[in-house]
Amino acid sequence: MKIDILTLFPESFAPFKESIISRAQKAGTIEINIINIRDFSRDKHKKCDDYPFGGGAGMLMSVQPIFDAVKSVLKEGSKVVFPTPVGKLYNNKTAQKLAEFSHLIFICGHYEGIDERLVELFDAEEISIGDYVLTGGEIPTMAIVDSLLRFVPGVLKEGSLNEESFSNGLLEYPQYTRPQIFEGLEVPQVLISGNHAEIAKWRKAASLEKTKKNRPDLLKGEKIED
Ligand code: ADE
């Protein structure tokens, strides 16, 4: 899987030099390129913003630098993704679908956004990570890339995806580590019983309880499988 990220702020992607994503890049499982949109500006001052037709507060990103930047990496089978608050709401299902592409191109918007014709020209997938507005597309791009890469074979250890939140329509059960008593609170006895059937039963019930408390919307109309 190859991912090209087009941004005016390449330094924002420093977190990709850490941990699992960094290891997957070094192992050659994934390749992530950060491309500075400004390098494609044909303006003599490398300007990358412009006024919106029809007026309104704020500027848009200029069309030409983004168009040329996308063209420089686009090939047959590439999928262009544009994180935006007006996109379709992102979830694990979308992450899994995106993980099946061999090449993704992310456009990080800034200012008031990008010219709509770019979405049309590249048939870009518009994705929102939630009902709130961030100051730019870098953080949503990082969230989307991080979450989809977990579904690319070889990035995580085998089995890591099996019991995590959303994998079975529920949130994950609570976890505990040492010490057995911390600040007067004890680890549930069943977890130190060594009885795997009882542990599995407890986890299922705890998972349901957590989902009821924090995400009752996930339970609506859903039949929970044993
Ligand atoms: N850009 C700004 N806000 C966003 C959001 N909520 N989702 C995706 N991209 C965005």
Short mmCIF file of C-alpha atoms in Angstrom, two decimals, residues 9-209:
data_model
loop_
_atom_site.label_atom_id
_atom_site.label_comp_id
_atom_site.label_asym_id
_atom_site.label_seq_id
_atom_site.Cartn_x
_atom_site.Cartn_y
_atom_site.Cartn_z
CA PHE A 9 2.31 21.70 6.31
CA PRO A 10 4.57 18.64 5.81
CA GLU A 11 6.01 18.94 9.33
CA SER A 12 2.59 18.07 10.80
CA PHE A 13 3.20 14.45 9.87
CA ALA A 14 6.07 13.92 12.31
CA PRO A 15 3.93 11.35 14.27
CA PHE A 16 4.24 8.97 11.32
CA LYS A 17 7.93 8.67 12.20
CA GLU A 18 6.96 6.88 15.43
CA SER A 19 5.87 3.46 16.57
CA ILE A 20 3.79 1.02 14.48
CA ILE A 21 3.51 3.21 11.37
CA SER A 22 7.23 3.88 11.33
CA ARG A 23 7.98 0.15 11.73
CA ALA A 24 5.61 -0.76 8.89
CA GLN A 25 7.36 1.77 6.63
CA LYS A 26 10.80 0.45 7.51
CA ALA A 27 9.61 -3.13 6.89
CA GLY A 28 8.34 -2.05 3.44
CA THR A 29 4.72 -3.08 4.20
CA ILE A 30 3.58 0.48 3.50
CA GLU A 31 5.07 3.57 1.88
CA ILE A 32 4.01 7.06 2.94
CA ASN A 33 5.15 10.15 0.99
CA ILE A 34 4.50 13.65 2.24
CA ILE A 35 4.28 16.12 -0.63
CA ASN A 36 4.40 19.89 -0.19
CA ILE A 37 1.64 21.45 -2.30
CA ARG A 38 3.56 24.75 -2.31
CA ASP A 39 6.31 23.13 -4.42
CA PHE A 40 3.73 22.92 -7.25
CA SER A 41 2.67 26.59 -7.17
CA ARG A 42 3.46 28.39 -10.44
CA ASP A 43 3.00 31.76 -8.71
CA LYS A 44 6.26 33.68 -8.40
CA HIS A 45 5.70 34.08 -4.64
CA LYS A 46 4.54 30.43 -4.31
CA LYS A 47 1.09 31.68 -3.28
CA CYS A 48 -1.39 28.89 -2.58
CA ASP A 49 -4.59 30.72 -1.62
CA ASP A 50 -7.20 32.67 -3.54
CA TYR A 51 -10.50 34.53 -3.11
CA PRO A 52 -13.80 32.62 -3.32
CA PHE A 53 -16.17 33.55 -6.15
CA GLY A 54 -19.34 35.03 -4.66
CA GLY A 55 -17.46 36.57 -1.73
CA GLY A 56 -17.48 35.43 1.88
CA ALA A 57 -15.06 35.32 4.78
CA GLY A 58 -11.68 33.72 4.24
CA MET A 59 -9.70 32.30 1.36
CA LEU A 60 -9.73 29.04 -0.55
CA MET A 61 -6.70 27.00 -1.53
CA SER A 62 -5.65 27.75 -5.12
CA VAL A 63 -6.71 25.12 -7.66
CA GLN A 64 -3.58 24.87 -9.80
CA PRO A 65 -1.01 23.72 -7.18
CA ILE A 66 -3.33 20.98 -5.87
CA PHE A 67 -4.27 19.87 -9.40
CA ASP A 68 -0.62 19.58 -10.43
CA ALA A 69 0.37 17.87 -7.17
CA VAL A 70 -2.34 15.21 -7.58
CA LYS A 71 -1.42 14.73 -11.27
CA SER A 72 2.22 14.17 -10.29
CA VAL A 73 1.32 10.99 -8.35
CA LEU A 74 -2.00 9.83 -9.88
CA LYS A 75 -1.97 6.49 -11.69
CA GLU A 76 -4.46 3.82 -12.68
CA GLY A 77 -6.22 2.48 -9.59
CA SER A 78 -5.35 5.47 -7.33
CA LYS A 79 -8.08 6.64 -4.94
CA VAL A 80 -8.15 10.33 -4.03
CA VAL A 81 -9.44 11.16 -0.52
CA PHE A 82 -10.41 14.63 0.65
CA PRO A 83 -11.06 14.97 4.41
CA THR A 84 -13.71 17.65 4.92
CA PRO A 85 -16.47 18.42 7.45
CA VAL A 86 -18.99 18.08 4.58
CA GLY A 87 -17.89 14.51 3.82
CA LYS A 88 -19.50 11.17 4.67
CA LEU A 89 -19.00 10.20 8.31
CA TYR A 90 -15.94 7.96 8.76
CA ASN A 91 -15.98 4.64 10.59
CA ASN A 92 -14.14 1.31 10.75
CA LYS A 93 -16.04 -0.03 7.72
CA THR A 94 -14.74 2.82 5.55
CA ALA A 95 -11.26 2.22 6.97
CA GLN A 96 -11.43 -1.43 5.86
CA LYS A 97 -12.60 -0.44 2.38
CA LEU A 98 -9.83 2.14 1.96
CA ALA A 99 -7.25 -0.42 3.13
CA GLU A 100 -8.01 -2.48 0.01
CA PHE A 101 -6.64 0.14 -2.39
CA SER A 102 -3.01 -0.18 -3.45
CA HIS A 103 -2.60 3.63 -3.72
CA LEU A 104 -4.30 6.45 -1.81
CA ILE A 105 -3.82 10.18 -2.32
CA PHE A 106 -4.93 12.50 0.50
CA ILE A 107 -5.54 16.21 -0.09
CA CYS A 108 -5.22 18.20 3.17
CA GLY A 109 -7.47 21.24 2.89
CA HIS A 110 -6.78 24.55 4.59
CA TYR A 111 -8.33 27.97 4.93
CA GLU A 112 -12.00 27.69 3.81
CA GLY A 113 -11.37 24.56 1.73
CA ILE A 114 -10.69 23.67 -1.91
CA ASP A 115 -12.38 24.41 -5.23
CA GLU A 116 -15.26 21.93 -5.71
CA ARG A 117 -14.05 21.11 -9.24
CA LEU A 118 -11.06 19.27 -7.74
CA VAL A 119 -13.48 16.87 -6.02
CA GLU A 120 -15.24 16.34 -9.36
CA LEU A 121 -12.12 16.02 -11.51
CA PHE A 122 -10.50 13.38 -9.30
CA ASP A 123 -13.74 11.74 -8.12
CA ALA A 124 -12.43 12.35 -4.60
CA GLU A 125 -13.97 10.52 -1.65
CA GLU A 126 -15.08 13.26 0.78
CA ILE A 127 -14.74 12.04 4.37
CA SER A 128 -15.61 13.71 7.68
CA ILE A 129 -14.16 12.38 10.93
CA GLY A 130 -16.94 13.90 13.04
CA ASP A 131 -19.46 16.68 13.46
CA TYR A 132 -17.00 19.42 14.35
CA VAL A 133 -14.71 21.64 12.30
CA LEU A 134 -10.92 21.43 12.53
CA THR A 135 -8.58 24.14 11.26
CA GLY A 136 -7.11 21.95 8.54
CA GLY A 137 -7.07 18.52 6.90
CA GLU A 138 -3.82 17.28 8.47
CA ILE A 139 -5.31 15.91 11.70
CA PRO A 140 -8.23 14.15 9.94
CA THR A 141 -5.78 12.72 7.37
CA MET A 142 -3.60 11.38 10.17
CA ALA A 143 -6.62 9.83 11.90
CA ILE A 144 -7.87 8.21 8.68
CA VAL A 145 -4.44 6.95 7.56
CA ASP A 146 -3.59 5.60 11.02
CA SER A 147 -6.90 3.73 11.36
CA LEU A 148 -6.95 2.28 7.83
CA LEU A 149 -3.33 1.10 7.99
CA ARG A 150 -4.29 -1.17 10.88
CA PHE A 151 -6.29 -3.18 8.31
CA VAL A 152 -3.39 -3.54 5.87
CA PRO A 153 -2.05 -7.09 6.21
CA GLY A 154 1.30 -7.16 8.01
CA VAL A 155 0.96 -3.82 9.82
CA LEU A 156 -0.40 -5.27 13.10
CA LYS A 157 0.36 -8.55 14.81
CA GLU A 158 -2.02 -11.31 13.75
CA GLY A 159 -5.19 -11.41 15.89
CA SER A 160 -4.87 -7.82 17.13
CA LEU A 161 -8.06 -6.76 15.35
CA ASN A 162 -10.22 -9.60 16.66
CA GLU A 163 -11.50 -8.32 19.98
CA GLU A 164 -11.13 -4.58 19.68
CA SER A 165 -13.93 -2.00 19.70
CA PHE A 166 -16.36 -2.08 16.73
CA SER A 167 -15.08 -5.47 15.50
CA ASN A 168 -18.31 -7.15 16.70
CA GLY A 169 -20.59 -4.11 16.90
CA LEU A 170 -19.66 -3.43 20.54
CA LEU A 171 -17.03 -1.42 22.39
CA GLU A 172 -14.11 -3.38 23.82
CA TYR A 173 -14.29 -4.71 27.39
CA PRO A 174 -12.25 -2.97 30.16
CA GLN A 175 -8.67 -4.16 30.68
CA TYR A 176 -6.51 -4.32 33.81
CA THR A 177 -2.80 -4.81 34.56
CA ARG A 178 -0.63 -5.00 37.71
CA PRO A 179 -0.91 -4.30 40.62
CA GLN A 180 -3.96 -6.31 41.61
CA ILE A 181 -5.08 -3.54 44.02
CA PHE A 182 -4.49 0.08 42.99
CA GLU A 183 -5.67 3.08 45.02
CA GLY A 184 -8.00 0.70 46.88
CA LEU A 185 -9.60 -0.62 43.66
CA GLU A 186 -9.33 -4.33 42.96
CA VAL A 187 -9.11 -6.12 39.59
CA PRO A 188 -12.31 -8.17 39.00
CA GLN A 189 -11.68 -11.58 40.61
CA VAL A 190 -12.74 -13.53 37.54
CA LEU A 191 -9.78 -12.17 35.55
CA ILE A 192 -7.30 -13.80 37.95
CA SER A 193 -9.27 -17.04 38.24
CA GLY A 194 -7.61 -18.70 35.24
CA ASN A 195 -11.08 -19.89 34.12
CA HIS A 196 -11.12 -18.92 30.46
CA ALA A 197 -14.79 -19.65 29.86
CA GLU A 198 -15.77 -17.43 32.81
CA ILE A 199 -13.34 -14.70 31.66
CA ALA A 200 -14.90 -14.74 28.16
CA LYS A 201 -18.39 -14.50 29.71
CA TRP A 202 -17.37 -11.59 31.94
CA ARG A 203 -15.76 -9.76 29.02
CA LYS A 204 -18.88 -10.15 26.88
CA ALA A 205 -21.09 -8.71 29.62
CA ALA A 206 -18.63 -5.89 30.41
CA SER A 207 -18.42 -5.05 26.71
CA LEU A 208 -22.20 -4.77 26.48
CA GLU A 209 -22.34 -2.63 29.63
#
